mmCIF file of C-alpha atoms in Angstrom:
data_model
loop_
_atom_site.group_PDB
_atom_site.id
_atom_site.type_symbol
_atom_site.label_atom_id
_atom_site.label_comp_id
_atom_site.label_asym_id
_atom_site.label_seq_id
_atom_site.Cartn_x
_atom_site.Cartn_y
_atom_site.Cartn_z
ATOM 1 C CA UNK A 555 0.421 -18.843 31.648
ATOM 2 C CA UNK A 556 3.849 -17.053 31.796
ATOM 3 C CA UNK A 557 4.763 -13.465 30.610
ATOM 4 C CA UNK A 558 6.357 -14.885 27.379
ATOM 5 C CA UNK A 559 3.555 -16.864 26.317
ATOM 6 C CA UNK A 560 1.122 -14.122 27.045
ATOM 7 C CA UNK A 561 3.232 -11.854 24.629
ATOM 8 C CA UNK A 562 3.199 -14.647 21.959
ATOM 9 C CA UNK A 563 -0.379 -14.927 22.281
ATOM 10 C CA UNK A 564 -0.808 -11.169 22.077
ATOM 11 C CA UNK A 565 1.467 -10.894 18.928
ATOM 12 C CA UNK A 566 -0.553 -13.602 17.390
ATOM 13 C CA UNK A 567 -4.001 -11.989 18.039
ATOM 14 C CA UNK A 568 -2.433 -8.793 16.587
ATOM 15 C CA UNK A 569 -1.564 -10.390 13.179
ATOM 16 C CA UNK A 570 -3.939 -9.351 10.554
ATOM 17 C CA UNK A 571 -5.317 -13.217 10.300
ATOM 18 C CA UNK A 572 -8.517 -12.049 8.742
ATOM 19 C CA UNK A 573 -6.729 -10.469 5.861
ATOM 20 C CA UNK A 574 -4.586 -13.503 5.359
ATOM 21 C CA UNK A 575 -7.710 -15.590 5.615
ATOM 22 C CA UNK A 576 -9.716 -13.508 2.985
ATOM 23 C CA UNK A 577 -6.548 -13.666 0.539
ATOM 24 C CA UNK A 578 -6.254 -17.471 1.051
ATOM 25 C CA UNK A 579 -9.857 -18.020 0.279
ATOM 26 C CA UNK A 580 -9.913 -15.760 -2.756
ATOM 27 C CA UNK A 581 -6.754 -17.380 -4.069
ATOM 28 C CA UNK A 582 -8.120 -20.903 -3.720
ATOM 29 C CA UNK A 583 -11.316 -19.951 -5.284
ATOM 30 C CA UNK A 584 -9.318 -18.423 -8.196
ATOM 31 C CA UNK A 585 -7.165 -21.441 -8.587
ATOM 32 C CA UNK A 586 -10.481 -23.610 -8.676
ATOM 33 C CA UNK A 587 -11.847 -21.421 -11.507
ATOM 34 C CA UNK A 588 -8.727 -21.825 -13.587
ATOM 35 C CA UNK A 589 -8.613 -25.607 -13.295
ATOM 36 C CA UNK A 590 -12.431 -25.512 -13.979
ATOM 37 C CA UNK A 591 -12.158 -23.801 -17.519
ATOM 38 C CA UNK A 592 -10.283 -20.548 -16.730
ATOM 39 C CA UNK A 593 -11.433 -17.520 -14.665
ATOM 40 C CA UNK A 594 -12.071 -15.453 -17.924
ATOM 41 C CA UNK A 595 -14.652 -17.966 -19.248
ATOM 42 C CA UNK A 596 -18.193 -16.497 -18.868
ATOM 43 C CA UNK A 597 -19.725 -19.881 -17.974
ATOM 44 C CA UNK A 598 -17.006 -20.541 -15.631
ATOM 45 C CA UNK A 599 -17.655 -17.135 -13.837
ATOM 46 C CA UNK A 600 -21.472 -17.729 -13.724
ATOM 47 C CA UNK A 601 -21.124 -21.275 -12.319
ATOM 48 C CA UNK A 602 -18.772 -19.865 -9.577
ATOM 49 C CA UNK A 603 -21.268 -17.004 -8.618
ATOM 50 C CA UNK A 604 -20.241 -13.871 -10.580
ATOM 51 C CA UNK A 605 -22.603 -10.760 -10.478
ATOM 52 C CA UNK A 606 -25.252 -11.325 -13.077
ATOM 53 C CA UNK A 607 -28.261 -9.256 -13.040
ATOM 54 C CA UNK A 608 -30.097 -11.745 -15.146
ATOM 55 C CA UNK A 609 -29.567 -14.395 -12.899
ATOM 56 C CA UNK A 610 -30.725 -12.747 -9.829
ATOM 57 C CA UNK A 611 -34.080 -11.197 -11.540
ATOM 58 C CA UNK A 612 -34.735 -14.439 -13.162
ATOM 59 C CA UNK A 613 -33.609 -17.140 -11.094
ATOM 60 C CA UNK A 614 -33.402 -15.394 -7.731
ATOM 61 C CA UNK A 615 -29.954 -16.331 -7.103
ATOM 62 C CA UNK A 616 -29.299 -13.623 -4.384
ATOM 63 C CA UNK A 617 -26.060 -15.053 -3.281
ATOM 64 C CA UNK A 618 -24.531 -13.414 -6.152
ATOM 65 C CA UNK A 619 -24.553 -10.054 -4.096
ATOM 66 C CA UNK A 620 -22.055 -11.808 -1.994
ATOM 67 C CA UNK A 621 -19.977 -14.180 -3.909
ATOM 68 C CA UNK A 622 -18.567 -11.914 -6.666
ATOM 69 C CA UNK A 623 -15.812 -10.321 -4.042
ATOM 70 C CA UNK A 624 -14.248 -13.664 -3.964
ATOM 71 C CA UNK A 625 -13.965 -13.996 -7.822
ATOM 72 C CA UNK A 626 -11.526 -12.554 -10.133
ATOM 73 C CA UNK A 627 -11.245 -12.483 -13.993
ATOM 74 C CA UNK A 628 -7.561 -13.211 -14.921
ATOM 75 C CA UNK A 629 -4.256 -13.284 -13.085
ATOM 76 C CA UNK A 630 -3.575 -9.529 -13.200
ATOM 77 C CA UNK A 631 -7.129 -8.906 -11.776
ATOM 78 C CA UNK A 632 -6.517 -11.061 -8.818
ATOM 79 C CA UNK A 633 -2.829 -9.895 -8.193
ATOM 80 C CA UNK A 634 -3.683 -6.066 -8.095
ATOM 81 C CA UNK A 635 -6.716 -6.653 -5.837
ATOM 82 C CA UNK A 636 -4.840 -9.106 -3.520
ATOM 83 C CA UNK A 637 -1.850 -6.861 -3.173
ATOM 84 C CA UNK A 638 -3.925 -3.823 -2.375
ATOM 85 C CA UNK A 639 -5.832 -5.951 0.157
ATOM 86 C CA UNK A 640 -2.818 -7.126 1.889
ATOM 87 C CA UNK A 641 -1.498 -3.547 2.492
ATOM 88 C CA UNK A 642 -4.695 -1.553 3.177
ATOM 89 C CA UNK A 643 -6.602 -4.628 4.700
ATOM 90 C CA UNK A 644 -3.735 -5.113 7.480
ATOM 91 C CA UNK A 645 -3.890 -1.405 8.473
ATOM 92 C CA UNK A 646 -7.655 -1.245 8.610
ATOM 93 C CA UNK A 647 -7.811 -4.508 10.466
ATOM 94 C CA UNK A 648 -5.145 -3.329 12.983
ATOM 95 C CA UNK A 649 -7.429 -0.320 13.728
ATOM 96 C CA UNK A 650 -10.867 -1.436 13.679
ATOM 97 C CA UNK A 651 -10.225 -4.914 14.963
ATOM 98 C CA UNK A 652 -10.638 -8.232 13.275
ATOM 99 C CA UNK A 653 -14.409 -8.722 13.332
ATOM 100 C CA UNK A 654 -15.419 -5.035 12.592
ATOM 101 C CA UNK A 655 -12.795 -5.034 9.829
ATOM 102 C CA UNK A 656 -14.439 -8.423 8.624
ATOM 103 C CA UNK A 657 -18.001 -6.846 8.766
ATOM 104 C CA UNK A 658 -16.800 -3.742 6.917
ATOM 105 C CA UNK A 659 -15.363 -5.711 4.208
ATOM 106 C CA UNK A 660 -18.303 -7.947 3.519
ATOM 107 C CA UNK A 661 -20.809 -5.197 3.884
ATOM 108 C CA UNK A 662 -18.920 -3.088 1.384
ATOM 109 C CA UNK A 663 -18.579 -5.958 -1.212
ATOM 110 C CA UNK A 664 -22.331 -6.382 -0.824
ATOM 111 C CA UNK A 665 -23.281 -2.740 -1.036
ATOM 112 C CA UNK A 666 -21.064 -2.540 -4.154
ATOM 113 C CA UNK A 667 -22.649 -5.468 -5.721
ATOM 114 C CA UNK A 668 -26.095 -3.979 -5.065
ATOM 115 C CA UNK A 669 -25.402 -0.633 -6.541
ATOM 116 C CA UNK A 670 -24.077 -2.568 -9.663
ATOM 117 C CA UNK A 671 -27.253 -4.526 -9.755
ATOM 118 C CA UNK A 672 -29.270 -1.571 -9.529
ATOM 119 C CA UNK A 673 -27.849 0.817 -12.125
ATOM 120 C CA UNK A 674 -25.684 -1.665 -14.075
ATOM 121 C CA UNK A 675 -26.583 -3.390 -17.646
ATOM 122 C CA UNK A 676 -29.031 -6.203 -17.576
ATOM 123 C CA UNK A 677 -26.597 -8.545 -19.468
ATOM 124 C CA UNK A 678 -23.354 -7.567 -17.670
ATOM 125 C CA UNK A 679 -21.281 -9.796 -15.673
ATOM 126 C CA UNK A 680 -18.784 -8.711 -12.870
ATOM 127 C CA UNK A 681 -16.468 -9.978 -10.250
ATOM 128 C CA UNK A 682 -13.719 -8.921 -8.041
ATOM 129 C CA UNK A 683 -12.669 -7.965 -4.530
ATOM 130 C CA UNK A 684 -12.579 -4.323 -5.604
ATOM 131 C CA UNK A 685 -16.000 -3.661 -4.165
ATOM 132 C CA UNK A 686 -14.866 -4.659 -0.717
ATOM 133 C CA UNK A 687 -11.562 -3.021 -1.202
ATOM 134 C CA UNK A 688 -12.871 0.405 -1.919
ATOM 135 C CA UNK A 689 -14.864 -0.127 1.151
ATOM 136 C CA UNK A 690 -11.687 -0.472 3.275
ATOM 137 C CA UNK A 691 -10.487 2.812 1.684
ATOM 138 C CA UNK A 692 -13.707 4.308 2.990
ATOM 139 C CA UNK A 693 -13.166 2.995 6.279
ATOM 140 C CA UNK A 694 -9.582 4.697 6.480
ATOM 141 C CA UNK A 695 -10.984 7.927 5.480
ATOM 142 C CA UNK A 696 -13.454 7.854 8.315
ATOM 143 C CA UNK A 697 -10.321 7.615 10.560
ATOM 144 C CA UNK A 698 -9.372 10.868 9.358
ATOM 145 C CA UNK A 699 -12.195 12.428 11.253
ATOM 146 C CA UNK A 700 -11.203 10.985 14.425
ATOM 147 C CA UNK A 701 -7.199 11.085 14.169
ATOM 148 C CA UNK A 702 -6.928 14.641 13.035
ATOM 149 C CA UNK A 703 -3.904 15.308 15.009
ATOM 150 C CA UNK A 704 -2.136 11.920 13.901
ATOM 151 C CA UNK A 705 0.168 13.030 10.974
ATOM 152 C CA UNK A 706 0.528 9.419 9.693
ATOM 153 C CA UNK A 707 -3.181 8.956 9.522
ATOM 154 C CA UNK A 708 -3.721 12.415 7.965
ATOM 155 C CA UNK A 709 -0.995 11.436 5.258
ATOM 156 C CA UNK A 710 -2.558 7.867 4.481
ATOM 157 C CA UNK A 711 -6.070 9.447 4.389
ATOM 158 C CA UNK A 712 -4.815 12.079 1.705
ATOM 159 C CA UNK A 713 -3.015 9.224 -0.101
ATOM 160 C CA UNK A 714 -6.177 7.013 -0.330
ATOM 161 C CA UNK A 715 -8.364 10.113 -1.236
ATOM 162 C CA UNK A 716 -6.145 10.879 -4.051
ATOM 163 C CA UNK A 717 -6.100 7.478 -5.203
ATOM 164 C CA UNK A 718 -9.673 7.078 -5.294
ATOM 165 C CA UNK A 719 -10.529 9.938 -7.183
ATOM 166 C CA UNK A 720 -7.867 9.243 -9.873
ATOM 167 C CA UNK A 721 -9.060 5.631 -10.096
ATOM 168 C CA UNK A 722 -12.702 6.539 -10.564
ATOM 169 C CA UNK A 723 -11.830 9.406 -13.119
ATOM 170 C CA UNK A 724 -9.759 6.905 -15.170
ATOM 171 C CA UNK A 725 -12.333 4.356 -15.073
ATOM 172 C CA UNK A 726 -15.383 6.477 -15.765
ATOM 173 C CA UNK A 727 -15.808 5.551 -19.211
ATOM 174 C CA UNK A 728 -14.214 2.245 -19.261
ATOM 175 C CA UNK A 729 -16.547 -0.810 -19.930
ATOM 176 C CA UNK A 730 -14.198 -3.354 -18.692
ATOM 177 C CA UNK A 731 -14.373 -1.788 -14.976
ATOM 178 C CA UNK A 732 -17.651 -1.922 -12.819
ATOM 179 C CA UNK A 733 -17.331 1.655 -11.422
ATOM 180 C CA UNK A 734 -20.704 1.356 -9.894
ATOM 181 C CA UNK A 735 -19.388 -1.513 -7.797
ATOM 182 C CA UNK A 736 -16.478 0.513 -6.746
ATOM 183 C CA UNK A 737 -18.455 3.574 -5.886
ATOM 184 C CA UNK A 738 -21.051 1.347 -3.909
ATOM 185 C CA UNK A 739 -18.425 -0.122 -2.101
ATOM 186 C CA UNK A 740 -16.665 3.120 -0.931
ATOM 187 C CA UNK A 741 -20.038 4.438 0.108
ATOM 188 C CA UNK A 742 -20.821 1.115 1.964
ATOM 189 C CA UNK A 743 -17.457 1.293 3.680
ATOM 190 C CA UNK A 744 -17.803 4.892 4.817
ATOM 191 C CA UNK A 745 -21.171 4.096 6.342
ATOM 192 C CA UNK A 746 -20.352 0.967 7.753
ATOM 193 C CA UNK A 747 -17.087 2.167 9.426
ATOM 194 C CA UNK A 748 -19.248 5.018 10.984
ATOM 195 C CA UNK A 749 -21.985 2.738 12.356
ATOM 196 C CA UNK A 750 -19.593 0.026 13.600
ATOM 197 C CA UNK A 751 -17.018 2.689 15.035
ATOM 198 C CA UNK A 752 -13.600 1.832 16.367
ATOM 199 C CA UNK A 753 -12.917 -0.386 19.474
ATOM 200 C CA UNK A 754 -12.138 1.248 22.683
ATOM 201 C CA UNK A 755 -12.780 4.510 21.011
ATOM 202 C CA UNK A 756 -16.519 4.079 20.096
ATOM 203 C CA UNK A 757 -17.605 6.783 22.570
ATOM 204 C CA UNK A 758 -16.065 9.426 20.520
ATOM 205 C CA UNK A 759 -18.324 8.334 17.565
ATOM 206 C CA UNK A 760 -21.508 10.172 18.080
ATOM 207 C CA UNK A 761 -24.255 7.689 18.739
ATOM 208 C CA UNK A 762 -26.851 9.472 16.791
ATOM 209 C CA UNK A 763 -24.463 9.626 13.637
ATOM 210 C CA UNK A 764 -23.978 5.889 14.046
ATOM 211 C CA UNK A 765 -27.565 5.061 14.292
ATOM 212 C CA UNK A 766 -28.518 7.518 11.249
ATOM 213 C CA UNK A 767 -25.565 5.832 9.215
ATOM 214 C CA UNK A 768 -26.822 2.546 9.840
ATOM 215 C CA UNK A 769 -30.221 3.323 8.640
ATOM 216 C CA UNK A 770 -29.244 5.162 5.611
ATOM 217 C CA UNK A 771 -26.976 2.029 4.801
ATOM 218 C CA UNK A 772 -29.975 -0.281 5.164
ATOM 219 C CA UNK A 773 -32.025 2.089 3.169
ATOM 220 C CA UNK A 774 -29.745 2.380 0.389
ATOM 221 C CA UNK A 775 -29.460 -1.363 0.190
ATOM 222 C CA UNK A 776 -33.109 -1.716 0.010
ATOM 223 C CA UNK A 777 -33.519 0.875 -2.653
ATOM 224 C CA UNK A 778 -30.821 -0.689 -4.785
ATOM 225 C CA UNK A 779 -32.425 -4.020 -4.594
ATOM 226 C CA UNK A 780 -35.923 -2.963 -5.708
ATOM 227 C CA UNK A 781 -34.364 -0.649 -8.157
ATOM 228 C CA UNK A 782 -32.412 -3.435 -9.903
ATOM 229 C CA UNK A 783 -35.627 -5.423 -10.531
ATOM 230 C CA UNK A 784 -37.303 -2.393 -11.854
ATOM 231 C CA UNK A 785 -34.544 -1.362 -14.216
ATOM 232 C CA UNK A 786 -34.281 -5.031 -15.464
ATOM 233 C CA UNK A 787 -35.075 -5.152 -19.342
#
């Protein structure tokens, strides 16, 4: 393999292809929902795997902790989330690497849906990539601890932290926004990014902190799971 071919291969591998893949899958699913009767139709949402406490408790459809992050309710919902994923996801993927990034995304989405399941309304239905996207914000905030002398990273961390605060504040009393999912995704992202660490710099992450973060993450998921059944009425 000559030098130019190697450089082309390297540039290709450096592309945020996981972000592109996630956007592609989510968009295809959304179009499928639209064709099936509309993404805002309750039955369509349930049939495609939206978050539903009732369906999980009564019918043991546990895949609903995973599938909602690929579903969206209306065009504005998916456009906002996919634009955010495009910009934030590419940055996080570039730093954490493709597979760690994918793990953070999926784990954040699941943790957000589990918190929503544990404390949310029994008859509620929710969907959206926001749970996973908030996890990416959390992963970026973790970078601030390890790149304190990098002005660009510090600026982005402050920017995202401000956005998170404003978003949570404005959506605190909104019945149309699953704020529990956002909070759960954020916490999941903070913990997942800590125990997964950054490639080639993982030695800078305290091993005890990584282990404890992983244990806390699992503990929270288990508690949320059983709490959801207990709180179901």
